[in-house]
mmCIF file of N, CA, C and O in Angstrom:
data_model
loop_
_atom_site.group_PDB
_atom_site.id
_atom_site.type_symbol
_atom_site.label_atom_id
_atom_site.label_comp_id
_atom_site.label_asym_id
_atom_site.label_seq_id
_atom_site.Cartn_x
_atom_site.Cartn_y
_atom_site.Cartn_z
ATOM 1 N N MET D 219 5.675 -70.561 -51.766
ATOM 2 C CA MET D 219 5.505 -70.471 -50.326
ATOM 3 C C MET D 219 6.888 -70.425 -49.674
ATOM 4 O O MET D 219 7.754 -71.247 -49.975
ATOM 5 N N TYR D 220 7.086 -69.462 -48.789
ATOM 6 C CA TYR D 220 8.342 -69.341 -48.044
ATOM 7 C C TYR D 220 8.179 -70.122 -46.744
ATOM 8 O O TYR D 220 7.372 -69.761 -45.901
ATOM 9 N N THR D 221 8.942 -71.195 -46.594
ATOM 10 C CA THR D 221 8.776 -72.114 -45.471
ATOM 11 C C THR D 221 9.902 -71.976 -44.449
ATOM 12 O O THR D 221 10.917 -71.335 -44.713
ATOM 13 N N LYS D 222 9.709 -72.647 -43.320
ATOM 14 C CA LYS D 222 10.742 -72.619 -42.280
ATOM 15 C C LYS D 222 12.030 -73.268 -42.762
ATOM 16 O O LYS D 222 13.117 -72.851 -42.377
ATOM 17 N N GLU D 223 11.938 -74.277 -43.615
ATOM 18 C CA GLU D 223 13.128 -74.928 -44.132
ATOM 19 C C GLU D 223 13.956 -73.960 -44.975
ATOM 20 O O GLU D 223 15.184 -73.941 -44.892
ATOM 21 N N ILE D 224 13.276 -73.169 -45.786
ATOM 22 C CA ILE D 224 13.967 -72.175 -46.602
ATOM 23 C C ILE D 224 14.631 -71.137 -45.702
ATOM 24 O O ILE D 224 15.793 -70.781 -45.893
ATOM 25 N N TYR D 225 13.885 -70.664 -44.692
ATOM 26 C CA TYR D 225 14.445 -69.671 -43.772
ATOM 27 C C TYR D 225 15.664 -70.216 -43.041
ATOM 28 O O TYR D 225 16.701 -69.551 -42.976
ATOM 29 N N LYS D 226 15.536 -71.412 -42.500
ATOM 30 C CA LYS D 226 16.645 -72.001 -41.744
ATOM 31 C C LYS D 226 17.903 -72.104 -42.602
ATOM 32 O O LYS D 226 18.993 -71.742 -42.161
ATOM 33 N N LYS D 227 17.745 -72.587 -43.806
ATOM 34 C CA LYS D 227 18.892 -72.726 -44.710
ATOM 35 C C LYS D 227 19.514 -71.358 -44.992
ATOM 36 O O LYS D 227 20.739 -71.192 -44.935
ATOM 37 N N GLU D 228 18.676 -70.387 -45.258
ATOM 38 C CA GLU D 228 19.146 -69.043 -45.591
ATOM 39 C C GLU D 228 19.850 -68.378 -44.400
ATOM 40 O O GLU D 228 20.951 -67.844 -44.543
ATOM 41 N N ILE D 229 19.247 -68.424 -43.216
ATOM 42 C CA ILE D 229 19.832 -67.736 -42.059
ATOM 43 C C ILE D 229 21.085 -68.454 -41.571
ATOM 44 O O ILE D 229 22.054 -67.807 -41.170
ATOM 45 N N LEU D 230 21.098 -69.764 -41.606
ATOM 46 C CA LEU D 230 22.290 -70.496 -41.173
ATOM 47 C C LEU D 230 23.470 -70.231 -42.102
ATOM 48 O O LEU D 230 24.612 -70.158 -41.648
ATOM 49 N N GLN D 231 23.199 -70.051 -43.391
ATOM 50 C CA GLN D 231 24.272 -69.712 -44.326
ATOM 51 C C GLN D 231 24.819 -68.319 -44.022
ATOM 52 O O GLN D 231 26.025 -68.102 -44.032
ATOM 53 N N LYS D 232 23.937 -67.377 -43.714
ATOM 54 C CA LYS D 232 24.378 -66.009 -43.364
ATOM 55 C C LYS D 232 25.234 -66.040 -42.100
ATOM 56 O O LYS D 232 26.258 -65.365 -42.022
ATOM 57 N N ILE D 233 24.824 -66.823 -41.117
ATOM 58 C CA ILE D 233 25.587 -66.933 -39.870
ATOM 59 C C ILE D 233 26.941 -67.583 -40.141
ATOM 60 O O ILE D 233 27.960 -67.146 -39.615
ATOM 61 N N LYS D 234 26.943 -68.604 -40.976
ATOM 62 C CA LYS D 234 28.205 -69.269 -41.327
ATOM 63 C C LYS D 234 29.160 -68.287 -42.000
ATOM 64 O O LYS D 234 30.350 -68.273 -41.718
ATOM 65 N N ASP D 235 28.630 -67.451 -42.872
ATOM 66 C CA ASP D 235 29.453 -66.500 -43.629
ATOM 67 C C ASP D 235 29.940 -65.327 -42.778
ATOM 68 O O ASP D 235 31.042 -64.833 -42.988
ATOM 69 N N HIS D 236 29.097 -64.873 -41.833
ATOM 70 C CA HIS D 236 29.389 -63.628 -41.127
ATOM 71 C C HIS D 236 29.474 -63.757 -39.612
ATOM 72 O O HIS D 236 29.737 -62.765 -38.934
ATOM 73 N N GLY D 237 29.218 -64.929 -39.070
ATOM 74 C CA GLY D 237 29.208 -65.105 -37.622
ATOM 75 C C GLY D 237 27.855 -64.723 -37.036
ATOM 76 O O GLY D 237 27.022 -64.112 -37.701
ATOM 77 N N TYR D 238 27.652 -65.099 -35.783
ATOM 78 C CA TYR D 238 26.377 -64.838 -35.127
ATOM 79 C C TYR D 238 26.413 -63.517 -34.374
ATOM 80 O O TYR D 238 27.284 -63.281 -33.535
ATOM 81 N N ASP D 239 25.488 -62.662 -34.684
ATOM 82 C CA ASP D 239 25.259 -61.418 -33.970
ATOM 83 C C ASP D 239 23.745 -61.210 -33.935
ATOM 84 O O ASP D 239 23.106 -61.172 -35.000
ATOM 85 N N PRO D 240 23.141 -61.117 -32.744
ATOM 86 C CA PRO D 240 21.677 -61.018 -32.656
ATOM 87 C C PRO D 240 21.089 -59.870 -33.477
ATOM 88 O O PRO D 240 20.055 -60.039 -34.118
ATOM 89 N N ASN D 241 21.739 -58.714 -33.467
ATOM 90 C CA ASN D 241 21.209 -57.582 -34.227
ATOM 91 C C ASN D 241 21.256 -57.835 -35.727
ATOM 92 O O ASN D 241 20.307 -57.504 -36.445
ATOM 93 N N THR D 242 22.333 -58.426 -36.184
ATOM 94 C CA THR D 242 22.456 -58.732 -37.609
ATOM 95 C C THR D 242 21.432 -59.789 -38.016
ATOM 96 O O THR D 242 20.772 -59.653 -39.049
ATOM 97 N N VAL D 243 21.279 -60.820 -37.201
ATOM 98 C CA VAL D 243 20.286 -61.868 -37.485
ATOM 99 C C VAL D 243 18.888 -61.253 -37.510
ATOM 100 O O VAL D 243 18.075 -61.567 -38.377
ATOM 101 N N ALA D 244 18.607 -60.337 -36.585
ATOM 102 C CA ALA D 244 17.306 -59.671 -36.543
ATOM 103 C C ALA D 244 17.071 -58.847 -37.810
ATOM 104 O O ALA D 244 15.986 -58.904 -38.403
ATOM 105 N N LYS D 245 18.070 -58.103 -38.241
ATOM 106 C CA LYS D 245 17.939 -57.276 -39.445
ATOM 107 C C LYS D 245 17.754 -58.131 -40.687
ATOM 108 O O LYS D 245 16.903 -57.833 -41.533
ATOM 109 N N ILE D 246 18.540 -59.183 -40.801
ATOM 110 C CA ILE D 246 18.411 -60.084 -41.948
ATOM 111 C C ILE D 246 17.025 -60.711 -41.959
ATOM 112 O O ILE D 246 16.363 -60.788 -43.000
ATOM 113 N N THR D 247 16.576 -61.151 -40.794
ATOM 114 C CA THR D 247 15.257 -61.786 -40.692
ATOM 115 C C THR D 247 14.152 -60.800 -41.046
ATOM 116 O O THR D 247 13.202 -61.152 -41.750
ATOM 117 N N TYR D 248 14.279 -59.566 -40.580
ATOM 118 C CA TYR D 248 13.271 -58.552 -40.915
ATOM 119 C C TYR D 248 13.236 -58.312 -42.422
ATOM 120 O O TYR D 248 12.152 -58.216 -43.011
ATOM 121 N N ASN D 249 14.409 -58.232 -43.042
ATOM 122 C CA ASN D 249 14.457 -58.042 -44.494
ATOM 123 C C ASN D 249 13.827 -59.218 -45.232
ATOM 124 O O ASN D 249 13.106 -59.028 -46.209
ATOM 125 N N ILE D 250 14.100 -60.427 -44.754
ATOM 126 C CA ILE D 250 13.475 -61.624 -45.341
ATOM 127 C C ILE D 250 11.965 -61.540 -45.172
ATOM 128 O O ILE D 250 11.204 -61.802 -46.103
ATOM 129 N N PHE D 251 11.528 -61.172 -43.981
ATOM 130 C CA PHE D 251 10.097 -61.053 -43.697
ATOM 131 C C PHE D 251 9.433 -60.065 -44.658
ATOM 132 O O PHE D 251 8.383 -60.352 -45.238
ATOM 133 N N MET D 252 10.040 -58.892 -44.827
ATOM 134 C CA MET D 252 9.455 -57.875 -45.700
ATOM 135 C C MET D 252 9.448 -58.339 -47.165
ATOM 136 O O MET D 252 8.469 -58.106 -47.882
ATOM 137 N N LYS D 253 10.493 -58.997 -47.581
ATOM 138 C CA LYS D 253 10.600 -59.453 -48.968
ATOM 139 C C LYS D 253 9.565 -60.528 -49.287
ATOM 140 O O LYS D 253 9.011 -60.563 -50.392
ATOM 141 N N HIS D 254 9.303 -61.419 -48.330
ATOM 142 C CA HIS D 254 8.451 -62.588 -48.586
ATOM 143 C C HIS D 254 7.129 -62.549 -47.814
ATOM 144 O O HIS D 254 6.431 -63.560 -47.755
ATOM 145 N N GLN D 255 6.777 -61.419 -47.264
ATOM 146 C CA GLN D 255 5.654 -61.363 -46.331
ATOM 147 C C GLN D 255 4.348 -61.933 -46.888
ATOM 148 O O GLN D 255 3.579 -62.537 -46.165
ATOM 149 N N ARG D 256 4.106 -61.820 -48.161
ATOM 150 C CA ARG D 256 2.854 -62.337 -48.741
ATOM 151 C C ARG D 256 2.886 -63.830 -49.006
ATOM 152 O O ARG D 256 1.865 -64.435 -49.266
ATOM 153 N N GLU D 257 4.078 -64.407 -48.956
ATOM 154 C CA GLU D 257 4.201 -65.829 -49.273
ATOM 155 C C GLU D 257 4.742 -66.656 -48.108
ATOM 156 O O GLU D 257 5.062 -67.820 -48.271
ATOM 157 N N ILE D 258 4.832 -66.054 -46.928
ATOM 158 C CA ILE D 258 5.365 -66.760 -45.761
ATOM 159 C C ILE D 258 4.319 -67.722 -45.227
ATOM 160 O O ILE D 258 3.160 -67.347 -45.027
ATOM 161 N N ASP D 259 4.750 -68.928 -45.000
ATOM 162 C CA ASP D 259 3.911 -69.940 -44.368
ATOM 163 C C ASP D 259 3.385 -69.379 -43.053
ATOM 164 O O ASP D 259 4.126 -68.767 -42.284
ATOM 165 N N HIS D 260 2.099 -69.559 -42.787
ATOM 166 C CA HIS D 260 1.476 -69.012 -41.574
ATOM 167 C C HIS D 260 2.224 -69.427 -40.305
ATOM 168 O O HIS D 260 2.388 -68.634 -39.380
ATOM 169 N N GLU D 261 2.686 -70.645 -40.274
ATOM 170 C CA GLU D 261 3.414 -71.176 -39.115
ATOM 171 C C GLU D 261 4.712 -70.398 -38.867
ATOM 172 O O GLU D 261 5.161 -70.248 -37.736
ATOM 173 N N VAL D 262 5.312 -69.884 -39.910
ATOM 174 C CA VAL D 262 6.607 -69.220 -39.828
ATOM 175 C C VAL D 262 6.465 -67.712 -39.579
ATOM 176 O O VAL D 262 7.348 -67.084 -39.000
ATOM 177 N N TYR D 263 5.362 -67.145 -39.964
ATOM 178 C CA TYR D 263 5.121 -65.701 -39.910
ATOM 179 C C TYR D 263 5.461 -65.100 -38.540
ATOM 180 O O TYR D 263 6.285 -64.189 -38.434
ATOM 181 N N GLU D 264 4.853 -65.607 -37.488
ATOM 182 C CA GLU D 264 5.076 -65.091 -36.134
ATOM 183 C C GLU D 264 6.495 -65.356 -35.646
ATOM 184 O O GLU D 264 7.077 -64.534 -34.941
ATOM 185 N N LYS D 265 7.054 -66.481 -36.012
ATOM 186 C CA LYS D 265 8.415 -66.824 -35.592
ATOM 187 C C LYS D 265 9.430 -65.837 -36.159
ATOM 188 O O LYS D 265 10.354 -65.413 -35.466
ATOM 189 N N LEU D 266 9.247 -65.464 -37.424
ATOM 190 C CA LEU D 266 10.157 -64.500 -38.024
ATOM 191 C C LEU D 266 10.055 -63.147 -37.329
ATOM 192 O O LEU D 266 11.060 -62.474 -37.104
ATOM 193 N N LEU D 267 8.851 -62.767 -36.964
ATOM 194 C CA LEU D 267 8.681 -61.504 -36.230
ATOM 195 C C LEU D 267 9.346 -61.580 -34.855
ATOM 196 O O LEU D 267 9.956 -60.604 -34.404
ATOM 197 N N ASP D 268 9.248 -62.726 -34.199
ATOM 198 C CA ASP D 268 9.928 -62.906 -32.904
ATOM 199 C C ASP D 268 11.432 -62.719 -33.055
ATOM 200 O O ASP D 268 12.066 -62.064 -32.229
ATOM 201 N N ILE D 269 11.991 -63.275 -34.099
ATOM 202 C CA ILE D 269 13.436 -63.159 -34.332
ATOM 203 C C ILE D 269 13.796 -61.716 -34.686
ATOM 204 O O ILE D 269 14.775 -61.165 -34.168
ATOM 205 N N ALA D 270 13.003 -61.093 -35.521
ATOM 206 C CA ALA D 270 13.265 -59.705 -35.917
ATOM 207 C C ALA D 270 13.226 -58.768 -34.711
ATOM 208 O O ALA D 270 13.936 -57.765 -34.671
ATOM 209 N N ASN D 271 12.441 -59.099 -33.711
ATOM 210 C CA ASN D 271 12.332 -58.259 -32.512
ATOM 211 C C ASN D 271 13.595 -58.256 -31.658
ATOM 212 O O ASN D 271 13.718 -57.416 -30.757
ATOM 213 N N MET D 272 14.542 -59.122 -31.919
ATOM 214 C CA MET D 272 15.789 -59.115 -31.152
ATOM 215 C C MET D 272 16.497 -57.772 -31.272
ATOM 216 O O MET D 272 17.256 -57.380 -30.400
ATOM 217 N N GLU D 273 16.217 -57.064 -32.339
ATOM 218 C CA GLU D 273 16.845 -55.767 -32.570
ATOM 219 C C GLU D 273 16.314 -54.693 -31.615
ATOM 220 O O GLU D 273 16.927 -53.644 -31.450
ATOM 221 N N MET D 274 15.214 -54.963 -30.955
ATOM 222 C CA MET D 274 14.577 -53.969 -30.088
ATOM 223 C C MET D 274 15.299 -53.757 -28.760
ATOM 224 O O MET D 274 14.987 -52.826 -28.039
ATOM 225 N N GLY D 275 16.219 -54.621 -28.420
ATOM 226 C CA GLY D 275 16.969 -54.437 -27.193
ATOM 227 C C GLY D 275 17.502 -55.735 -26.652
ATOM 228 O O GLY D 275 17.074 -56.819 -27.053
ATOM 229 N N PRO D 276 18.454 -55.630 -25.714
ATOM 230 C CA PRO D 276 19.110 -56.826 -25.185
ATOM 231 C C PRO D 276 18.154 -57.811 -24.507
ATOM 232 O O PRO D 276 18.409 -59.007 -24.499
ATOM 233 N N GLU D 277 17.058 -57.305 -23.978
ATOM 234 C CA GLU D 277 16.110 -58.211 -23.315
ATOM 235 C C GLU D 277 15.400 -59.133 -24.304
ATOM 236 O O GLU D 277 14.816 -60.144 -23.909
ATOM 237 N N PHE D 278 15.473 -58.824 -25.597
ATOM 238 C CA PHE D 278 14.843 -59.653 -26.624
ATOM 239 C C PHE D 278 15.848 -60.542 -27.355
ATOM 240 O O PHE D 278 15.464 -61.384 -28.149
ATOM 241 N N GLU D 279 17.132 -60.325 -27.109
ATOM 242 C CA GLU D 279 18.172 -61.062 -27.816
ATOM 243 C C GLU D 279 18.280 -62.503 -27.340
ATOM 244 O O GLU D 279 17.990 -62.807 -26.194
ATOM 245 N N MET D 280 18.703 -63.351 -28.257
ATOM 246 C CA MET D 280 18.989 -64.745 -27.950
ATOM 247 C C MET D 280 20.480 -64.968 -28.170
ATOM 248 O O MET D 280 21.056 -64.418 -29.108
ATOM 249 N N THR D 281 21.072 -65.776 -27.310
ATOM 250 C CA THR D 281 22.452 -66.186 -27.564
ATOM 251 C C THR D 281 22.436 -67.094 -28.786
ATOM 252 O O THR D 281 21.375 -67.546 -29.237
ATOM 253 N N GLU D 282 23.606 -67.394 -29.305
ATOM 254 C CA GLU D 282 23.665 -68.285 -30.467
ATOM 255 C C GLU D 282 23.078 -69.647 -30.133
ATOM 256 O O GLU D 282 22.345 -70.236 -30.935
ATOM 257 N N GLU D 283 23.352 -70.142 -28.940
ATOM 258 C CA GLU D 283 22.805 -71.434 -28.520
ATOM 259 C C GLU D 283 21.276 -71.365 -28.426
ATOM 260 O O GLU D 283 20.582 -72.269 -28.896
ATOM 261 N N GLU D 284 20.753 -70.307 -27.828
ATOM 262 C CA GLU D 284 19.301 -70.146 -27.729
ATOM 263 C C GLU D 284 18.665 -70.041 -29.117
ATOM 264 O O GLU D 284 17.600 -70.606 -29.369
ATOM 265 N N PHE D 285 19.335 -69.322 -30.001
ATOM 266 C CA PHE D 285 18.821 -69.168 -31.362
ATOM 267 C C PHE D 285 18.788 -70.508 -32.085
ATOM 268 O O PHE D 285 17.799 -70.843 -32.742
ATOM 269 N N ASN D 286 19.844 -71.298 -31.950
ATOM 270 C CA ASN D 286 19.872 -72.622 -32.582
ATOM 271 C C ASN D 286 18.781 -73.524 -32.023
ATOM 272 O O ASN D 286 18.145 -74.270 -32.772
ATOM 273 N N GLN D 287 18.519 -73.444 -30.729
ATOM 274 C CA GLN D 287 17.427 -74.216 -30.122
ATOM 275 C C GLN D 287 16.082 -73.735 -30.653
ATOM 276 O O GLN D 287 15.185 -74.538 -30.927
ATOM 277 N N PHE D 288 15.941 -72.425 -30.796
ATOM 278 C CA PHE D 288 14.719 -71.836 -31.350
ATOM 279 C C PHE D 288 14.475 -72.360 -32.756
ATOM 280 O O PHE D 288 13.352 -72.755 -33.100
ATOM 281 N N LEU D 289 15.543 -72.404 -33.568
ATOM 282 C CA LEU D 289 15.402 -72.915 -34.936
ATOM 283 C C LEU D 289 14.999 -74.385 -34.948
ATOM 284 O O LEU D 289 14.190 -74.809 -35.775
ATOM 285 N N GLN D 290 15.572 -75.162 -34.040
ATOM 286 C CA GLN D 290 15.242 -76.591 -33.985
ATOM 287 C C GLN D 290 13.773 -76.806 -33.630
ATOM 288 O O GLN D 290 13.138 -77.725 -34.142
ATOM 289 N N LYS D 291 13.237 -75.959 -32.757
ATOM 290 C CA LYS D 291 11.830 -76.090 -32.348
ATOM 291 C C LYS D 291 10.855 -75.505 -33.363
ATOM 292 O O LYS D 291 9.670 -75.769 -33.277
ATOM 293 N N MET D 292 11.379 -74.705 -34.263
ATOM 294 C CA MET D 292 10.558 -74.033 -35.241
ATOM 295 C C MET D 292 9.836 -74.999 -36.144
ATOM 296 O O MET D 292 10.259 -76.001 -36.527
#
C-alpha cells in the first residue's frame, strides 16, 4: 500500500535535493501517482491528483509554504 507517509518522505526528499518548484512537484507527483495508482491508499488518491494539477496553470499552484501546510493536513 502506498501511503501518505511514503509520499511525504519521497516528495520532501526530492524538494530537498532539487528545491521547490510547483511544476516539478506536480510532475513528480503525477509520475508517483501513475506508478503506484493501483496501490495508493484511498485517502491519498485524491490528494495526489490535487497536487499533480498544479501543472495545469498558476491558478492551481501552491507556494512552498502552502504546499508544506497541505502536506501537514494530509
